């Protein structure tokens, strides 16, 4: 068989072209991977782009295919390593996991959250979902008086008769609706948006559990407000680190929510709401650690010795179920609405539901809360 010089040259040129295309795709993937891997106080544009890290797996796969066609071992190796990094971050092995608890030793509570987008969410859809899913706890951000009235008109008060609400028209309003009795513990301090904490007394099948719930609404990381975004997440991290109420540290020392559990029994805690952060932000991962570790600062003393909090969606392996944006700007979906629990709280049935009228999805899961002695 005879191979013409022209045919060989064309094949070589094609190989080089594939190789160059692979490098062109790898450069931005590698750059963003460095930002993801290094926990630092990155500038606002980097923080915003990091939100979309889960979607880097798509160009990483594409780059590996191009690298294989380009037949250069170095380029192929780099592409394979970057793809492996994306998969590790997509299904992280270092995420918090709930501690196994004996069956029937706790109480069950289905919790749901919705950012109502200035009260424009469809109240009828929300109440229908509460009814159909057996929701016993509903938290709302950007709560307005008009939205509260519409929820009441749809019969939410019959399903969830206990309420702690503070409606406003500027996006700072909040509400907590509960099937079980609740008592206010105060606000997370120094946050522009309201972040109240309440204590629920959950009774189920003769067992009683105490759950402390914080309705989360962190400022978004935009323009000069990124410092406040970091401050909001750090404040939540200090709250997460308060697993022994006898210590007057963190938020309790600052006039924030206090706890009443025994130092021998960790607080059953749920942080639920719009964190305006994804698992790919080191600030959010530091929150799960109960302090400032990994976000360019030292870990807060309140979190020393505490166990990692559990991001329910990440622990369920469902990071690609986006919660924003459901409407409006056509962007790749990301998960910024979370249920974060103490490790002793197990969870099942994590789900995301689109609600008309808001750019956030409703997120819900059923929690198994250890019963009090």
Coordinates of C-alpha atoms in Angstrom, one line a residue:
X1 CA 0.0 0.0 0.0
X2 CA 1.3 3.4 -0.9
X3 CA 0.7 6.5 1.4
X4 CA 1.1 9.8 -0.4
X5 CA 3.0 12.6 1.4
X6 CA -0.1 14.8 1.1
X7 CA -2.2 12.3 3.0
X8 CA 0.3 12.0 5.8
X9 CA 0.7 15.8 6.1
X10 CA -3.1 16.3 6.2
X11 CA -3.4 13.7 9.0
X12 CA -0.6 15.4 11.0
X13 CA -2.2 18.8 10.6
X14 CA -5.5 17.4 11.8
X15 CA -3.8 15.9 14.9
X16 CA -2.2 19.3 15.7
X17 CA -5.5 21.0 15.2
X18 CA -7.2 18.7 17.7
X19 CA -4.3 19.2 20.1
X20 CA -4.6 23.0 19.9
X21 CA -8.4 22.9 20.4
X22 CA -7.8 20.7 23.5
X23 CA -5.4 23.3 24.9
X24 CA -7.8 26.1 24.2
X25 CA -10.5 24.4 26.2
X26 CA -8.2 23.3 28.9
X27 CA -6.8 26.7 29.7
X28 CA -10.0 28.2 31.2
X29 CA -10.9 24.9 32.9
X30 CA -7.5 24.8 34.5
X31 CA -7.7 28.4 35.6
X32 CA -11.1 28.0 37.2
X33 CA -9.9 24.8 38.8
X34 CA -7.0 26.6 40.5
X35 CA -9.5 29.1 41.9
X36 CA -11.7 26.3 43.1
X37 CA -8.8 24.4 44.7
X38 CA -7.2 27.3 46.5
X39 CA -9.3 28.6 49.5
X40 CA -8.8 32.4 49.3
X41 CA -10.7 35.6 49.4
X42 CA -11.0 35.8 45.6
X43 CA -12.4 39.0 44.0
X44 CA -16.1 39.3 43.1
X45 CA -15.9 38.0 39.5
X46 CA -14.1 34.9 40.6
X47 CA -16.5 34.2 43.4
X48 CA -19.4 34.5 41.0
X49 CA -17.9 32.2 38.3
X50 CA -17.0 29.6 41.0
X51 CA -20.8 29.2 41.5
X52 CA -20.9 27.4 38.1
X53 CA -18.0 24.9 38.9
X54 CA -20.2 21.8 38.6
X55 CA -20.7 22.6 34.9
X56 CA -17.0 22.5 34.3
X57 CA -17.3 18.8 33.9
X58 CA -18.8 19.4 30.4
X59 CA -15.8 21.3 28.9
X60 CA -13.5 18.9 30.8
X61 CA -15.0 15.9 29.1
X62 CA -14.9 17.7 25.7
X63 CA -11.2 18.7 26.3
X64 CA -10.3 15.1 27.1
X65 CA -11.9 13.9 23.8
X66 CA -10.0 16.5 21.9
X67 CA -6.7 15.6 23.7
X68 CA -7.2 11.9 22.8
X69 CA -7.7 12.9 19.1
X70 CA -4.6 15.1 19.4
X71 CA -2.4 12.1 20.5
X72 CA -0.1 14.0 22.8
X73 CA 0.4 12.3 26.2
X74 CA 1.1 15.4 28.2
X75 CA -2.1 17.2 27.0
X76 CA -4.2 14.0 27.5
X77 CA -2.8 13.5 31.0
X78 CA -3.6 17.1 32.0
X79 CA -7.1 16.8 30.6
X80 CA -7.7 13.5 32.5
X81 CA -6.5 15.1 35.8
X82 CA -8.7 18.1 35.3
X83 CA -11.7 15.9 34.6
X84 CA -10.9 13.8 37.7
X85 CA -10.8 17.0 39.7
X86 CA -14.3 18.1 38.4
X87 CA -15.8 14.7 39.2
X88 CA -14.3 14.8 42.7
X89 CA -15.8 18.2 43.3
X90 CA -19.1 17.2 41.8
X91 CA -19.3 14.2 44.2
X92 CA -17.0 15.3 47.0
X93 CA -15.7 12.6 49.4
X94 CA -15.0 15.3 52.1
X95 CA -18.6 16.4 52.5
X96 CA -20.3 16.0 55.8
X97 CA -22.4 12.9 56.3
X98 CA -25.1 12.2 58.8
X99 CA -24.2 9.9 61.7
X100 CA -26.3 6.7 61.5
X101 CA -29.0 6.7 64.1
X102 CA -31.1 3.7 65.3
X103 CA -34.5 3.4 63.5
X104 CA -37.4 4.7 65.5
X105 CA -35.2 6.7 67.9
X106 CA -36.1 10.1 66.6
X107 CA -38.9 12.3 65.2
X108 CA -39.6 13.0 61.6
X109 CA -40.1 16.4 60.1
X110 CA -40.4 17.5 56.5
X111 CA -38.8 20.9 56.0
X112 CA -39.2 23.1 53.0
X113 CA -37.7 26.5 51.9
X114 CA -38.7 29.0 49.3
X115 CA -37.3 32.5 48.4
X116 CA -40.5 34.2 47.3
X117 CA -38.7 36.8 45.2
X118 CA -40.2 39.9 46.8
X119 CA -43.4 38.0 47.6
X120 CA -44.2 37.2 43.9
X121 CA -44.1 33.4 44.3
X122 CA -47.4 31.6 43.6
X123 CA -48.9 31.1 47.1
X124 CA -51.4 28.5 45.9
X125 CA -48.6 26.3 44.5
X126 CA -46.6 26.6 47.8
X127 CA -49.6 25.6 49.9
X128 CA -50.4 22.7 47.6
X129 CA -46.9 21.5 47.9
X130 CA -47.0 21.8 51.7
X131 CA -50.2 19.8 51.8
X132 CA -49.1 17.1 49.3
X133 CA -45.6 16.6 50.8
X134 CA -46.7 16.7 54.4
X135 CA -44.4 19.6 55.2
X136 CA -44.2 20.5 58.9
X137 CA -41.8 23.4 58.6
X138 CA -41.8 26.1 55.9
X139 CA -39.2 28.9 55.8
X140 CA -39.6 31.9 53.5
X141 CA -37.2 34.7 52.4
X142 CA -38.0 38.0 50.8
X143 CA -41.3 37.8 52.7
X144 CA -43.9 40.6 52.2
X145 CA -47.2 41.3 53.9
X146 CA -49.1 40.8 50.7
X147 CA -47.5 37.4 50.3
X148 CA -48.3 36.5 53.9
X149 CA -52.0 37.5 53.2
X150 CA -52.1 35.3 50.1
X151 CA -50.7 32.3 51.9
X152 CA -53.3 32.8 54.6
X153 CA -56.0 33.0 52.0
X154 CA -54.8 29.6 50.6
X155 CA -55.2 28.0 54.0
X156 CA -51.5 27.8 55.1
X157 CA -52.5 28.7 58.7
X158 CA -54.6 25.5 58.9
X159 CA -51.7 23.3 57.8
X160 CA -49.0 25.1 59.7
X161 CA -50.6 27.1 62.6
X162 CA -47.5 28.4 64.3
X163 CA -45.7 31.3 62.8
X164 CA -42.9 33.7 63.3
X165 CA -42.9 36.3 60.6
X166 CA -41.5 39.8 59.9
X167 CA -42.6 40.9 56.4
X168 CA -40.9 43.8 54.6
X169 CA -41.0 45.2 51.1
X170 CA -37.2 45.5 50.6
X171 CA -36.2 41.8 50.4
X172 CA -35.2 41.5 54.0
X173 CA -38.4 40.0 55.3
X174 CA -38.6 36.5 56.6
X175 CA -41.2 34.0 57.9
X176 CA -41.2 30.6 59.6
X177 CA -44.4 28.5 59.5
X178 CA -44.5 25.3 61.6
X179 CA -46.8 22.5 62.5
X180 CA -45.1 22.3 65.9
X181 CA -44.8 25.0 68.6
X182 CA -41.9 27.4 68.2
X183 CA -40.2 30.0 70.3
X184 CA -38.1 32.8 69.0
X185 CA -34.4 32.8 70.0
X186 CA -33.3 36.0 68.3
X187 CA -31.6 37.1 65.1
X188 CA -28.2 36.4 63.7
X189 CA -26.4 39.7 64.3
X190 CA -25.0 42.2 61.8
X191 CA -26.8 40.9 58.7
X192 CA -28.7 43.2 56.3
X193 CA -31.4 40.5 55.7
X194 CA -33.3 39.0 58.6
X195 CA -32.0 35.7 59.8
X196 CA -34.1 34.6 62.8
X197 CA -33.6 31.5 64.8
X198 CA -36.5 29.6 66.5
X199 CA -36.7 26.5 68.7
X200 CA -39.2 23.9 67.6
X201 CA -40.6 21.3 69.9
X202 CA -41.3 18.4 67.6
X203 CA -43.6 15.6 68.8
X204 CA -44.0 12.4 66.8
X205 CA -45.3 9.0 67.9
X206 CA -44.8 9.7 71.6
X207 CA -41.3 11.0 71.1
X208 CA -40.2 14.6 71.5
X209 CA -37.2 16.4 69.8
X210 CA -35.9 19.9 70.1
X211 CA -34.7 21.5 66.8
X212 CA -33.2 25.0 66.5
X213 CA -33.9 26.4 63.0
X214 CA -32.3 29.5 61.4
X215 CA -34.0 31.0 58.4
X216 CA -31.0 31.9 56.2
X217 CA -30.8 34.8 53.7
X218 CA -27.2 35.8 53.0
X219 CA -26.4 38.8 50.9
X220 CA -25.5 37.9 47.3
X221 CA -21.8 38.2 46.4
X222 CA -22.0 41.2 44.1
X223 CA -19.9 44.4 43.7
X224 CA -18.8 46.0 47.0
X225 CA -21.2 43.8 49.0
X226 CA -19.0 40.8 48.8
X227 CA -17.5 41.6 52.2
X228 CA -20.9 41.5 53.8
X229 CA -21.6 38.2 52.0
X230 CA -18.5 36.7 53.6
X231 CA -19.5 38.2 57.0
X232 CA -23.0 36.7 56.7
X233 CA -21.6 33.2 56.0
X234 CA -19.0 33.5 58.8
X235 CA -21.7 34.5 61.3
X236 CA -23.6 31.3 60.2
X237 CA -20.4 29.3 60.6
X238 CA -20.0 30.5 64.2
X239 CA -23.7 29.6 64.9
X240 CA -23.0 26.1 63.4
X241 CA -20.0 25.8 65.7
X242 CA -22.2 26.4 68.8
X243 CA -22.9 22.7 69.7
X244 CA -22.5 23.3 73.4
X245 CA -24.6 26.1 74.9
X246 CA -22.7 26.5 78.1
X247 CA -19.9 28.3 76.2
X248 CA -20.7 32.0 75.9
X249 CA -18.9 32.3 72.6
X250 CA -19.7 33.1 69.0
X251 CA -23.2 34.5 68.5
X252 CA -24.3 34.0 72.0
X253 CA -21.6 36.3 73.3
X254 CA -22.7 38.8 70.7
X255 CA -26.4 38.8 71.7
X256 CA -27.3 36.3 69.0
X257 CA -29.3 33.1 69.4
X258 CA -28.4 31.1 72.5
X259 CA -28.9 27.4 73.0
X260 CA -30.2 25.2 75.9
X261 CA -29.0 21.7 75.2
X262 CA -26.7 19.9 77.6
X263 CA -22.9 20.1 76.8
X264 CA -23.0 16.3 76.6
X265 CA -25.7 16.4 73.9
X266 CA -25.1 18.5 70.7
X267 CA -27.8 20.9 69.5
X268 CA -30.1 19.6 66.8
X269 CA -29.6 22.4 64.3
X270 CA -31.1 23.3 60.9
X271 CA -29.8 26.1 58.8
X272 CA -32.2 26.5 55.9
X273 CA -32.7 29.1 53.2
X274 CA -31.0 31.1 50.5
X275 CA -27.3 31.1 51.3
X276 CA -26.4 32.7 47.9
X277 CA -23.4 30.3 47.9
X278 CA -22.6 26.9 46.5
X279 CA -20.5 24.0 47.9
X280 CA -17.7 25.3 45.6
X281 CA -17.2 28.4 47.6
X282 CA -14.6 28.0 50.4
X283 CA -16.7 30.3 52.5
X284 CA -19.6 27.9 52.4
X285 CA -17.4 24.9 53.1
X286 CA -15.9 26.8 56.1
X287 CA -19.5 27.4 57.4
X288 CA -20.0 23.6 57.3
X289 CA -16.8 23.2 59.3
X290 CA -18.3 25.5 61.9
X291 CA -15.8 28.4 61.5
X292 CA -13.6 30.4 59.2
X293 CA -11.2 27.6 58.3
X294 CA -10.4 27.3 54.6
X295 CA -11.6 30.8 53.6
X296 CA -8.4 32.8 54.1
X297 CA -8.6 33.1 57.8
X298 CA -8.2 31.0 60.9
X299 CA -11.0 28.9 62.2
X300 CA -13.2 30.5 64.8
X301 CA -12.6 29.1 68.3
X302 CA -16.4 28.4 68.7
X303 CA -16.0 25.7 66.0
X304 CA -13.0 23.9 67.4
X305 CA -13.7 20.3 68.0
X306 CA -17.1 20.5 66.3
X307 CA -18.2 18.0 63.7
X308 CA -18.8 18.9 60.1
X309 CA -22.3 20.1 59.3
X310 CA -24.2 18.3 56.6
X311 CA -25.4 19.9 53.4
X312 CA -28.3 17.7 52.6
X313 CA -28.3 18.1 48.9
X314 CA -24.6 17.5 48.5
X315 CA -24.7 14.5 50.8
X316 CA -27.5 13.0 48.7
X317 CA -25.3 13.3 45.6
X318 CA -27.7 15.8 43.9
X319 CA -25.5 18.8 43.4
X320 CA -26.7 19.0 39.7
X321 CA -30.3 19.7 40.8
X322 CA -30.3 23.5 40.5
X323 CA -32.3 25.9 42.7
X324 CA -31.5 29.1 40.8
X325 CA -32.3 30.7 38.4
X326 CA -35.7 29.1 37.7
X327 CA -36.9 32.2 35.8
X328 CA -35.3 35.3 34.2
X329 CA -31.7 35.3 33.1
X330 CA -30.9 32.1 31.1
X331 CA -27.9 30.9 33.1
X332 CA -26.7 27.3 33.9
X333 CA -28.5 26.3 37.1
X334 CA -26.7 26.3 40.4
X335 CA -27.5 25.3 43.9
X336 CA -27.6 28.2 46.3
X337 CA -30.6 27.2 48.5
X338 CA -29.7 24.6 51.1
X339 CA -30.7 22.6 54.1
X340 CA -27.8 22.3 56.4
X341 CA -28.1 20.0 59.5
X342 CA -26.2 18.9 62.5
X343 CA -24.5 15.5 61.7
X344 CA -26.7 13.6 64.1
X345 CA -29.8 14.5 62.0
X346 CA -30.5 12.0 59.2
X347 CA -32.3 13.0 56.0
X348 CA -34.2 11.4 53.2
X349 CA -36.3 12.5 50.2
X350 CA -34.3 15.6 49.2
X351 CA -36.1 17.3 46.3
X352 CA -36.3 20.5 44.3
X353 CA -39.6 21.9 43.0
X354 CA -40.1 24.8 40.6
X355 CA -42.5 27.4 41.8
X356 CA -44.2 29.9 39.5
X357 CA -43.4 33.6 40.1
X358 CA -39.9 33.2 41.7
X359 CA -36.5 32.6 40.3
X360 CA -35.7 30.2 43.2
X361 CA -36.9 26.6 43.5
X362 CA -38.4 25.2 46.6
X363 CA -36.1 22.7 48.4
X364 CA -37.3 20.1 50.8
X365 CA -36.2 17.0 52.7
X366 CA -37.5 14.8 55.5
X367 CA -35.3 15.0 58.6
X368 CA -35.0 12.4 61.4
X369 CA -34.2 14.3 64.6
X370 CA -32.8 12.6 67.6
X371 CA -35.4 12.5 70.4
X372 CA -34.7 14.1 73.8
X373 CA -33.9 11.8 76.7

